[in-house]
XYZ file of C-alpha atoms in Angstrom:
110
model
C 8.598 4.588 -17.739
C 8.266 6.077 -14.041
C 9.009 9.157 -13.226
C 11.355 10.173 -10.140
C 9.163 10.328 -7.258
C 6.293 9.075 -9.245
C 6.318 5.800 -6.960
C 4.346 4.787 -4.627
C 1.677 6.877 -6.116
C -0.561 7.184 -2.625
C 0.006 5.094 0.450
C -2.307 2.115 1.284
C -5.423 2.642 3.189
C -4.339 3.050 6.946
C -4.904 -0.148 8.597
C -7.188 -0.747 11.615
C -5.532 -2.197 15.128
C -7.533 -3.561 18.148
C -5.666 -3.780 21.410
C -7.469 -4.853 24.044
C -6.085 -4.824 27.557
C -7.529 -7.855 29.649
C -10.202 -8.208 27.090
C -11.378 -4.930 28.222
C -12.601 -2.414 24.990
C -10.155 0.697 25.181
C -11.897 4.270 26.192
C -10.788 5.670 23.068
C -12.275 8.667 21.102
C -12.164 8.150 17.298
C -10.688 11.211 16.326
C -7.793 10.537 19.143
C -7.029 7.055 17.259
C -4.022 8.130 14.729
C -2.011 5.359 12.448
C 1.446 5.969 12.035
C 2.238 7.113 8.592
C 3.480 4.009 6.205
C 7.332 4.148 5.542
C 8.845 2.601 2.094
C 12.398 1.641 2.676
C 14.635 2.424 -0.637
C 14.723 -1.646 -1.572
C 10.987 -1.883 -1.043
C 10.578 0.949 -3.632
C 13.381 -0.348 -6.069
C 11.694 -3.597 -5.830
C 8.007 -2.207 -7.493
C 10.049 -0.214 -9.788
C 11.212 -3.352 -11.026
C 8.150 -5.218 -11.263
C 6.287 -2.104 -12.482
C 8.936 -1.654 -15.378
C 8.768 -4.993 -16.384
C 5.494 -5.361 -16.476
C 5.182 -2.248 -18.503
C 8.017 -4.105 -21.017
C 5.708 -7.100 -21.178
C 2.855 -5.375 -22.100
C 4.392 -3.292 -24.643
C 5.703 -6.999 -26.105
C 2.049 -8.131 -26.015
C 0.706 -5.161 -27.686
C 3.192 -5.631 -30.079
C 2.324 -10.090 -30.808
C -1.094 -8.752 -31.075
C -0.164 -6.562 -34.246
C 2.215 -8.747 -35.842
C 5.470 -7.189 -35.490
C 6.820 -10.058 -33.500
C 6.527 -13.625 -33.568
C 8.122 -14.637 -30.303
C 7.747 -12.698 -26.801
C 4.787 -13.184 -24.123
C 1.916 -14.929 -24.686
C -1.331 -13.979 -23.089
C -3.049 -17.464 -21.587
C -6.756 -17.720 -22.284
C -9.074 -20.609 -20.727
C -10.344 -22.655 -23.108
C -13.348 -24.047 -20.931
C -14.025 -20.206 -19.050
C -15.295 -20.967 -15.694
C -18.953 -20.366 -15.223
C -18.644 -19.087 -11.733
C -16.722 -16.040 -13.049
C -18.975 -15.208 -15.871
C -19.661 -11.830 -14.410
C -15.943 -11.147 -13.243
C -15.070 -7.345 -13.371
C -11.405 -7.189 -13.005
C -10.559 -3.869 -10.534
C -8.689 -0.807 -12.389
C -5.779 -0.549 -9.857
C -4.868 2.698 -11.346
C -8.160 4.189 -10.649
C -7.879 2.162 -7.158
C -4.923 4.025 -6.121
C -6.202 7.297 -7.246
C -9.448 7.027 -4.944
C -6.859 6.306 -2.614
C -4.680 9.723 -2.952
C -8.053 11.487 -3.068
C -9.890 9.894 0.050
C -6.467 10.334 1.896
C -6.411 14.211 0.845
C -9.613 14.811 2.036
C -8.981 13.387 4.930
C -6.419 15.499 5.613
C -7.736 18.903 4.806
């Protein structure tokens, strides 16, 4: 379960915004450009927490069904005929990605 204040672990990377007036490039130095801090509403955090906790329950039930503890529960879908184009596919480790974003943000602020 998430600890209070544990979500979101870090803000996503800042978004670049390009504004052009009459098709001309703005005369702004990179250090002068600052993106506003992304804010999360209470409803957003509640939705994310709900999805996170529900997914944790599914993973626990899946682990239980693999070890033979449960007869019914979630079933993991496995392709019978895998797509050869996805042979070298490596899924992203989302927790590692969040950690990298968090560290990059700290380094940029200091």
